[in-house]
Coordinates of C-alpha atoms in Angstrom, one line a residue:
M1313 CA 152.3 32.2 186.2
H1314 CA 151.1 28.9 184.8
A1315 CA 154.6 27.5 185.3
A1316 CA 154.6 28.6 188.9
F1317 CA 151.1 27.1 189.4
A1318 CA 152.3 23.8 187.8
M1319 CA 155.2 23.6 190.2
K1320 CA 152.9 24.1 193.2
E1321 CA 150.7 21.3 191.9
L1322 CA 153.7 19.0 191.8
G1323 CA 154.6 19.8 195.4
Y1324 CA 157.5 22.1 194.7
E1325 CA 158.1 25.6 196.1
S1326 CA 158.2 28.0 193.2
I1327 CA 160.5 31.0 193.3
M1328 CA 159.9 33.8 190.8
V1329 CA 162.8 36.1 189.6
N1330 CA 161.3 39.1 187.7
C1331 CA 162.8 42.4 186.8
N1332 CA 159.4 43.9 185.8
P1333 CA 157.0 44.9 188.6
E1334 CA 154.2 45.7 186.1
T1335 CA 153.4 42.1 185.3
V1336 CA 150.7 40.0 187.0
S1337 CA 153.3 37.3 187.7
T1338 CA 154.5 39.6 190.5
D1339 CA 151.3 39.2 192.5
Y1340 CA 152.0 38.1 196.0
D1341 CA 150.1 34.8 195.6
T1342 CA 151.5 33.6 192.3
S1343 CA 154.7 32.1 193.6
D1344 CA 156.0 31.1 197.0
R1345 CA 158.8 33.7 196.9
L1346 CA 159.4 36.6 194.6
Y1347 CA 162.6 38.4 193.8
F1348 CA 162.6 41.8 192.1
E1349 CA 166.1 41.7 190.6
P1350 CA 167.8 42.3 187.2
L1351 CA 168.0 39.2 185.1
T1352 CA 171.8 39.1 185.0
F1353 CA 174.1 36.2 185.7
E1354 CA 175.5 37.8 188.9
D1355 CA 172.0 38.6 190.3
V1356 CA 170.6 35.2 189.5
M1357 CA 173.6 33.4 190.9
A1358 CA 173.2 35.3 194.2
I1359 CA 169.6 34.0 194.4
V1360 CA 170.7 30.5 193.5
R1361 CA 173.3 30.5 196.3
E1362 CA 170.6 31.7 198.8
E1363 CA 167.8 29.4 197.7
N1364 CA 169.8 26.3 196.5
P1365 CA 167.0 25.3 194.0
D1366 CA 166.4 21.8 192.6
G1367 CA 166.5 23.4 189.2
V1368 CA 165.9 26.6 187.2
I1369 CA 163.4 27.1 184.4
V1370 CA 164.6 29.7 181.8
Q1371 CA 161.9 29.1 179.1
F1372 CA 159.2 31.5 180.3
G1373 CA 160.8 34.9 180.3
G1374 CA 161.6 35.6 176.6
Q1375 CA 165.1 35.9 175.3
T1376 CA 166.8 37.5 178.3
P1377 CA 166.7 34.5 180.7
L1378 CA 167.3 32.1 177.8
K1379 CA 170.8 33.7 177.3
L1380 CA 171.6 32.9 180.9
A1381 CA 171.2 29.1 180.3
V1382 CA 174.8 28.4 179.2
P1383 CA 176.6 30.5 181.9
L1384 CA 174.2 29.1 184.6
A1385 CA 174.9 25.5 183.4
K1386 CA 178.6 26.1 183.4
A1387 CA 178.3 27.3 187.0
G1388 CA 176.7 24.0 188.0
V1389 CA 173.1 25.2 188.1
P1390 CA 170.6 22.5 186.9
I1391 CA 168.6 23.8 184.0
L1392 CA 165.1 22.1 183.8
G1393 CA 163.8 21.2 180.4
T1394 CA 165.8 21.8 177.2
S1395 CA 169.5 21.5 178.0
A1396 CA 171.8 24.6 177.9
D1397 CA 173.7 23.0 175.0
A1398 CA 170.5 22.4 173.0
I1399 CA 169.6 26.1 173.6
D1400 CA 173.0 27.1 172.4
R1401 CA 172.7 25.0 169.3
A1402 CA 169.4 26.9 168.4
E1403 CA 170.9 30.3 169.3
D1404 CA 174.3 30.0 167.7
R1405 CA 174.0 30.8 164.0
E1406 CA 176.8 28.5 162.8
R1407 CA 175.7 25.5 165.0
F1408 CA 172.1 26.0 163.9
D1409 CA 173.0 26.2 160.2
A1410 CA 174.7 22.8 160.6
I1411 CA 171.5 21.3 162.0
L1412 CA 169.5 22.7 159.1
E1413 CA 172.0 21.2 156.7
K1414 CA 171.7 17.8 158.3
L1415 CA 167.9 17.9 158.1
G1416 CA 167.8 19.3 154.6
L1417 CA 165.9 22.4 155.6
S1418 CA 166.2 25.8 154.0
R1419 CA 166.7 29.3 155.5
P1420 CA 167.1 32.6 153.7
Q1421 CA 170.7 33.2 152.4
G1422 CA 172.8 35.4 154.6
G1423 CA 176.1 36.0 156.4
I1424 CA 177.8 37.6 159.3
A1425 CA 179.5 41.0 158.8
K1426 CA 182.2 42.3 161.1
G1427 CA 182.6 45.6 159.2
M1428 CA 181.4 47.6 156.2
S1429 CA 183.3 45.6 153.6
D1430 CA 181.9 42.3 154.9
A1431 CA 178.4 43.7 154.8
I1432 CA 178.7 44.8 151.2
E1433 CA 180.2 41.5 150.2
V1434 CA 177.3 39.5 151.7
A1435 CA 174.6 41.8 150.3
E1436 CA 176.1 41.7 146.8
R1437 CA 176.3 37.9 147.0
I1438 CA 172.7 37.4 148.0
G1439 CA 171.2 40.4 146.3
Y1440 CA 169.2 43.4 147.6
P1441 CA 166.9 43.9 149.4
V1442 CA 168.5 42.5 152.6
V1443 CA 167.5 42.5 156.2
V1444 CA 170.3 43.8 158.5
R1445 CA 170.3 43.6 162.3
P1446 CA 172.8 43.6 165.1
S1447 CA 173.5 40.1 166.5
Y1448 CA 173.1 41.2 170.1
V1449 CA 169.6 42.9 170.4
L1450 CA 166.1 41.9 171.3
G1451 CA 162.7 42.7 169.8
G1452 CA 164.1 43.5 166.3
R1453 CA 165.6 46.7 167.6
A1454 CA 167.8 48.5 165.0
M1455 CA 166.7 45.9 162.4
E1456 CA 166.1 47.4 158.9
I1457 CA 165.3 46.4 155.3
V1458 CA 168.0 47.8 153.1
D1459 CA 167.6 48.3 149.3
S1460 CA 170.9 49.6 148.2
E1461 CA 174.6 49.9 149.1
A1462 CA 174.1 53.6 150.0
Q1463 CA 171.4 52.6 152.5
L1464 CA 173.7 49.8 153.9
D1465 CA 176.6 52.3 154.3
D1466 CA 174.3 54.7 156.1
Y1467 CA 173.0 51.9 158.4
I1468 CA 176.5 50.7 159.3
A1469 CA 177.7 54.2 159.9
T1470 CA 174.8 55.4 162.1
A1471 CA 172.6 52.6 163.5
V1472 CA 175.0 50.1 165.0
N1473 CA 178.3 49.5 166.7
V1474 CA 179.9 46.8 164.5
S1475 CA 182.9 44.9 165.7
G1476 CA 184.3 41.4 165.9
D1477 CA 182.4 40.8 169.2
S1478 CA 179.3 42.5 167.9
P1479 CA 178.8 41.6 164.2
V1480 CA 175.8 42.5 162.0
L1481 CA 173.7 39.8 160.5
V1482 CA 172.8 40.3 156.8
D1483 CA 170.0 38.1 155.4
Q1484 CA 168.0 37.8 152.2
Y1485 CA 164.7 39.6 152.4
L1486 CA 161.8 37.5 151.1
R1487 CA 159.5 40.3 149.8
D1488 CA 155.8 39.4 149.9
A1489 CA 156.4 36.1 151.6
I1490 CA 153.8 34.6 153.9
E1491 CA 155.1 34.3 157.5
C1492 CA 154.0 31.6 159.9
D1493 CA 154.5 30.9 163.6
V1494 CA 154.4 27.3 165.1
D1495 CA 154.3 26.6 168.9
V1496 CA 155.4 23.2 170.0
V1497 CA 155.5 21.1 173.2
A1498 CA 158.1 18.3 173.3
D1499 CA 159.6 15.9 175.9
G1500 CA 162.8 15.0 174.1
T1501 CA 161.3 11.9 172.4
E1502 CA 157.8 13.0 171.4
V1503 CA 156.5 16.2 169.9
R1504 CA 153.0 17.8 169.9
I1505 CA 152.3 20.9 167.7
A1506 CA 150.1 23.2 169.8
G1507 CA 149.2 25.5 166.9
V1508 CA 150.2 26.7 163.5
M1509 CA 149.5 30.4 162.9
Q1510 CA 149.6 32.5 159.7
H1511 CA 150.6 36.1 159.9
I1512 CA 148.2 38.5 158.1
E1513 CA 151.0 41.0 157.3
E1514 CA 153.7 40.0 154.9
A1515 CA 157.1 38.8 156.0
G1516 CA 159.2 41.8 157.0
V1517 CA 156.8 43.0 159.7
H1518 CA 158.1 41.9 163.2
S1519 CA 156.1 38.9 164.4
G1520 CA 155.1 40.8 167.5
D1521 CA 153.5 43.6 165.4
S1522 CA 151.7 41.4 162.9
A1523 CA 148.1 40.2 163.2
C1524 CA 148.0 36.4 162.9
T1525 CA 145.3 33.8 162.5
L1526 CA 144.9 30.3 163.9
P1527 CA 144.3 28.1 161.9
P1528 CA 146.0 29.5 158.7
Y1529 CA 143.5 31.2 156.4
S1530 CA 145.2 31.0 153.0
L1531 CA 147.8 28.2 153.1
D1532 CA 146.8 24.9 151.6
D1533 CA 147.0 21.5 153.5
E1534 CA 150.2 20.4 151.7
I1535 CA 152.2 23.5 152.8
I1536 CA 150.8 23.2 156.4
A1537 CA 151.7 19.5 156.5
E1538 CA 155.3 20.2 155.4
I1539 CA 155.6 23.1 158.0
R1540 CA 154.5 20.6 160.7
R1541 CA 157.0 18.0 159.5
Q1542 CA 159.9 20.4 159.6
T1543 CA 158.9 21.7 163.0
E1544 CA 158.8 18.1 164.5
A1545 CA 162.1 17.3 162.9
L1546 CA 163.7 20.4 164.5
A1547 CA 162.3 19.7 167.9
L1548 CA 163.6 16.2 167.9
K1549 CA 167.0 17.1 166.5
L1550 CA 167.5 19.9 169.1
G1551 CA 166.2 17.6 171.9
V1552 CA 163.6 20.2 173.1
V1553 CA 162.1 19.5 176.5
G1554 CA 159.3 22.0 177.1
L1555 CA 158.4 24.7 174.6
M1556 CA 159.7 25.7 171.2
N1557 CA 158.6 28.4 168.7
V1558 CA 159.6 28.3 165.0
Q1559 CA 159.0 31.1 162.5
F1560 CA 158.7 30.2 158.8
A1561 CA 158.4 32.2 155.6
V1562 CA 156.6 30.7 152.5
K1563 CA 157.4 32.2 149.1
D1564 CA 156.5 30.6 145.8
R1565 CA 155.7 27.4 147.8
E1566 CA 159.2 27.2 149.1
I1567 CA 159.4 27.0 152.9
Y1568 CA 162.2 28.9 154.7
I1569 CA 163.1 28.8 158.4
L1570 CA 163.6 32.3 159.8
E1571 CA 164.1 31.6 163.5
V1572 CA 163.9 28.9 166.1
N1573 CA 163.4 29.8 169.8
P1574 CA 163.6 27.0 172.3
R1575 CA 161.3 28.8 174.7
A1576 CA 157.8 30.0 175.2
S1577 CA 156.9 32.6 172.6
R1578 CA 154.6 35.5 173.1
T1579 CA 152.0 33.5 171.0
V1580 CA 151.7 30.7 173.7
P1581 CA 148.9 32.4 175.7
F1582 CA 147.0 33.1 172.4
V1583 CA 147.4 29.5 171.2
A1584 CA 146.3 28.2 174.6
K1585 CA 143.1 30.2 174.5
A1586 CA 142.4 29.4 170.9
V1587 CA 142.7 25.6 171.3
G1588 CA 141.5 25.3 174.9
R1589 CA 144.7 23.7 176.3
P1590 CA 146.9 24.9 179.3
I1591 CA 150.0 24.7 177.1
A1592 CA 152.4 26.6 179.5
K1593 CA 151.3 24.5 182.5
I1594 CA 151.8 21.2 180.6
A1595 CA 155.2 22.3 179.3
A1596 CA 156.3 23.2 182.9
R1597 CA 155.4 19.8 184.1
I1598 CA 157.3 18.2 181.3
M1599 CA 160.3 20.2 182.2
A1600 CA 159.9 18.8 185.7
G1601 CA 160.2 15.3 184.3
E1602 CA 156.7 14.2 183.2
K1603 CA 156.1 12.7 179.7
L1604 CA 153.9 14.1 176.9
G1605 CA 151.8 10.9 176.9
A1606 CA 150.4 11.8 180.4
F1607 CA 148.6 14.8 178.9
D1608 CA 145.7 15.3 176.5
L1609 CA 147.4 17.3 173.8
A1610 CA 145.8 15.4 170.8
E1611 CA 144.9 18.0 168.2
R1612 CA 141.3 18.8 167.7
K1613 CA 140.0 20.3 164.5
V1614 CA 138.7 23.7 165.6
D1615 CA 135.6 25.1 163.8
H1616 CA 136.4 28.7 164.7
I1617 CA 139.1 31.3 163.7
A1618 CA 141.2 33.1 166.3
I1619 CA 142.9 36.3 165.3
K1620 CA 145.6 38.0 167.4
E1621 CA 146.0 41.7 166.7
A1622 CA 148.8 44.0 168.0
V1623 CA 148.1 47.2 170.0
F1624 CA 150.3 50.2 169.4
P1625 CA 151.2 53.2 171.6
F1626 CA 151.7 55.6 168.7
A1627 CA 149.3 58.3 169.9
R1628 CA 151.3 58.7 173.1
F1629 CA 154.6 59.5 171.4
P1630 CA 154.8 62.7 169.3
G1631 CA 156.8 62.2 166.1
V1632 CA 156.7 58.4 166.0
D1633 CA 156.0 56.9 162.6
I1634 CA 153.2 54.3 162.4
L1635 CA 154.7 52.4 159.5
L1636 CA 155.3 48.7 160.5
G1637 CA 158.7 47.0 159.8
P1638 CA 161.1 44.5 161.3
E1639 CA 161.6 46.5 164.5
M1640 CA 158.9 45.7 167.1
K1641 CA 156.7 48.7 168.1
S1642 CA 153.6 47.1 169.7
T1643 CA 153.0 47.2 173.5
G1644 CA 150.2 44.6 173.8
E1645 CA 147.8 42.4 171.9
V1646 CA 144.2 41.4 171.8
M1647 CA 142.2 38.5 170.3
G1648 CA 139.1 38.1 168.2
L1649 CA 137.1 34.8 167.9
D1650 CA 134.4 33.8 165.5
T1651 CA 133.6 31.1 163.0
D1652 CA 134.4 33.4 160.0
F1653 CA 137.6 35.2 159.1
G1654 CA 135.9 38.6 158.5
R1655 CA 134.0 38.5 161.8
S1656 CA 137.1 37.4 163.7
F1657 CA 139.2 40.2 162.2
A1658 CA 136.4 42.8 162.9
K1659 CA 136.3 41.7 166.6
A1660 CA 140.1 41.9 166.9
Q1661 CA 140.0 45.5 165.5
L1662 CA 137.2 46.4 168.0
A1663 CA 139.3 45.0 170.8
A1664 CA 142.3 47.0 169.7
G1665 CA 140.3 50.2 169.8
V1666 CA 140.0 50.6 166.0
R1667 CA 136.5 51.6 164.9
L1668 CA 136.1 50.6 161.3
P1669 CA 133.7 52.7 159.2
T1670 CA 130.8 51.2 157.4
S1671 CA 130.5 54.0 154.9
G1672 CA 132.3 57.2 153.8
R1673 CA 135.5 58.1 152.0
V1674 CA 138.6 55.9 151.9
F1675 CA 142.0 57.4 150.9
V1676 CA 144.2 54.9 148.9
S1677 CA 147.8 55.5 148.1
V1678 CA 150.1 52.6 147.6
R1679 CA 153.6 51.8 146.2
D1680 CA 154.0 50.6 142.6
D1681 CA 154.4 46.9 143.6
D1682 CA 151.0 47.0 145.4
K1683 CA 148.9 48.9 142.8
D1684 CA 147.6 45.8 141.0
A1685 CA 146.6 44.1 144.3
M1686 CA 144.8 47.3 145.3
V1687 CA 142.4 47.0 142.4
E1688 CA 140.6 44.1 143.9
I1689 CA 140.5 45.7 147.3
A1690 CA 139.1 49.0 145.9
R1691 CA 136.4 47.0 144.1
G1692 CA 135.4 45.5 147.4
L1693 CA 135.2 48.9 149.0
K1694 CA 133.1 50.3 146.1
A1695 CA 130.7 47.3 146.3
Q1696 CA 130.0 48.3 149.9
G1697 CA 129.3 51.9 148.9
F1698 CA 132.5 53.6 149.8
E1699 CA 133.9 56.6 147.8
I1700 CA 137.6 56.3 147.0
V1701 CA 140.1 59.1 147.0
A1702 CA 143.6 58.5 145.6
T1703 CA 146.8 60.2 144.6
R1704 CA 147.8 60.4 140.9
G1705 CA 149.6 57.1 140.4
T1706 CA 147.1 54.9 142.3
A1707 CA 144.2 56.8 140.9
R1708 CA 145.4 56.1 137.3
V1709 CA 145.6 52.4 137.9
L1710 CA 142.2 52.2 139.6
A1711 CA 140.6 54.3 136.9
D1712 CA 142.1 52.1 134.2
A1713 CA 140.4 49.2 135.9
G1714 CA 137.0 50.9 135.7
I1715 CA 136.8 52.1 139.3
Q1716 CA 135.5 55.6 139.9
V1717 CA 138.0 57.5 142.0
E1718 CA 138.5 61.1 143.1
L1719 CA 142.0 62.6 142.6
V1720 CA 143.7 64.3 145.5
K1721 CA 147.1 66.0 145.8
K1722 CA 150.0 64.6 147.9
A1723 CA 151.2 66.7 150.8
H1724 CA 154.1 68.2 148.8
E1725 CA 152.1 68.9 145.6
G1726 CA 150.3 72.0 146.8
R1727 CA 146.9 72.9 148.4
P1728 CA 144.3 71.6 149.0
N1729 CA 145.8 68.2 149.5
I1730 CA 145.2 64.9 151.4
I1731 CA 146.4 66.4 154.7
D1732 CA 143.7 69.1 154.4
Q1733 CA 141.0 66.5 153.8
I1734 CA 142.1 64.5 156.8
K1735 CA 142.1 67.6 159.0
D1736 CA 138.7 68.6 157.7
R1737 CA 137.5 65.1 158.7
R1738 CA 136.5 64.2 155.1
I1739 CA 138.5 60.9 155.1
D1740 CA 137.1 58.0 157.1
M1741 CA 139.9 55.4 156.5
V1742 CA 143.4 55.3 155.0
F1743 CA 145.1 52.5 153.0
N1744 CA 148.7 53.5 152.5
T1745 CA 151.8 51.3 151.6
T1746 CA 155.2 52.7 150.8
A1747 CA 158.8 51.6 150.3
G1748 CA 162.1 53.4 149.9
S1749 CA 163.6 56.0 152.3
Q1750 CA 162.5 59.0 150.3
A1751 CA 158.9 57.8 149.8
I1752 CA 158.7 56.9 153.5
S1753 CA 159.9 60.4 154.4
D1754 CA 157.5 62.1 152.0
S1755 CA 154.5 60.3 153.3
Y1756 CA 155.3 60.6 157.0
S1757 CA 153.1 63.7 157.5
L1758 CA 150.1 61.8 156.0
R1759 CA 150.5 58.9 158.5
R1760 CA 151.0 61.2 161.5
E1761 CA 147.9 63.3 160.6
T1762 CA 145.9 60.1 160.2
L1763 CA 146.9 59.0 163.7
M1764 CA 146.3 62.3 165.4
N1765 CA 142.8 62.5 163.9
K1766 CA 142.0 58.9 164.9
V1767 CA 141.3 57.8 161.4
P1768 CA 141.7 54.0 160.9
Y1769 CA 144.8 53.3 158.9
F1770 CA 146.4 50.1 157.3
T1771 CA 149.9 50.0 155.9
T1772 CA 150.1 46.5 154.3
V1773 CA 148.1 45.0 151.4
A1774 CA 147.1 42.0 153.5
G1775 CA 145.8 44.2 156.3
C1776 CA 143.8 46.2 153.8
R1777 CA 142.3 43.1 152.3
A1778 CA 141.3 41.7 155.7
T1779 CA 139.8 45.1 156.6
V1780 CA 137.4 44.9 153.6
Q1781 CA 136.2 41.5 154.8
A1782 CA 135.8 42.8 158.4
I1783 CA 133.7 45.7 157.2
A1784 CA 131.5 43.4 155.2
A1785 CA 130.9 41.4 158.4
I1786 CA 130.0 44.5 160.4
R1787 CA 127.6 45.7 157.8
A1788 CA 125.9 42.3 157.8
G1789 CA 125.3 42.7 161.5
T1790 CA 126.6 39.3 162.4
L1791 CA 129.0 40.1 165.3
E1792 CA 127.9 38.3 168.4
V1793 CA 129.4 37.9 171.9
R1794 CA 130.2 34.4 173.1
S1795 CA 132.3 33.2 176.0
L1796 CA 135.9 32.0 175.3
Q1797 CA 134.9 28.6 176.8
S1798 CA 132.2 28.0 174.2
Y1799 CA 134.8 28.0 171.4
S1800 CA 137.3 25.7 173.1
A1801 CA 134.8 23.3 174.7

């Protein structure tokens, strides 16, 4: 919509091609003309022949129109903004790897598999766990974290159609890494970083499903400065004109590039509201030929924290598991704004329809790798007066740390168990992390019952930690309503 408005301001007619009638961009007064057509090469070319446009913008519709850039350019259609070749260099794995090598930048180890033997060879070379995904899908669909050769074999056999034309990508999984998103506006010679965001959930949760905060809340200035340097180098090397999004992972102070998208990311509207700049509109004008220097995109230090939280449709789909992973499950997002992390996170949860308790009983059951981290979180809950209920392994670790805890049986350990307590409304919140196919299967009934009884649940350590801070903010009674403009003024 902002791109269409920007074109009008410049005196151009704007023609919208959209295959989704649910979006606001299909309002009758957004663009001069509107086509409801599939975003395929054939359909778009039919419109191009009819309208004979001065140029086509492909950066504002996600991955689907971006993939049309090369075939449209080959057909003689002018692509406004980043060139089709530059888009291909970012999208083609081998060409992009060559750019990273020239710039001296790191990405997780990985490889391309055209069959089961290739996949096993790559996985053994880089070591399990690995992230596997088809090379031809959107939104992380059919993406999985695989811990063993048996799991990999099952994935190749059941989840995807692997062939020479449709290979599988196998990449190193950086467990417990911190993930970041960076949105950029560039004009081919200059670069401005619109915002650096830190995901609250660990790497491995799809970026569309993870809560994120702007500015970063736990990364130090040195790491952020290096992320910015790498982002600017990539934008200049690729020759980006318009928008670019980069996803990073930080593990043991090493920075890895996960993905580069030479287009508007879903985070652009969030960043624009957080920093008070019309980023999409400015990017569209740059694509039409204006220079960055004509716009006020100088960074301002913000004294507030903006948190984006995903909204999920789980309650509407019987049988769906609420566990987050690399495959995107959210259907929307909300935003919380305040001057303190805890208050911002609390507001984001309220906006997403999650009512955090300020007292009561919290059930805690986490995988072995998370048990030590859960001690500090449990202490925070106890300090606020909560009772803690836990299964045997978690309860033992908490009790050894001097935390009073009530033992409860897992669902398959007999009655009465945790499912009974949730059904009897004796549990006010659930902290549950799990890993491994058997453990995930065993704990499915717990997560489903939690959802159906509208009990707040959190399935990552980082999410649990943020929740404790949010509850403290609610208990302090410091949540206030302010206008969006008052934060970005």
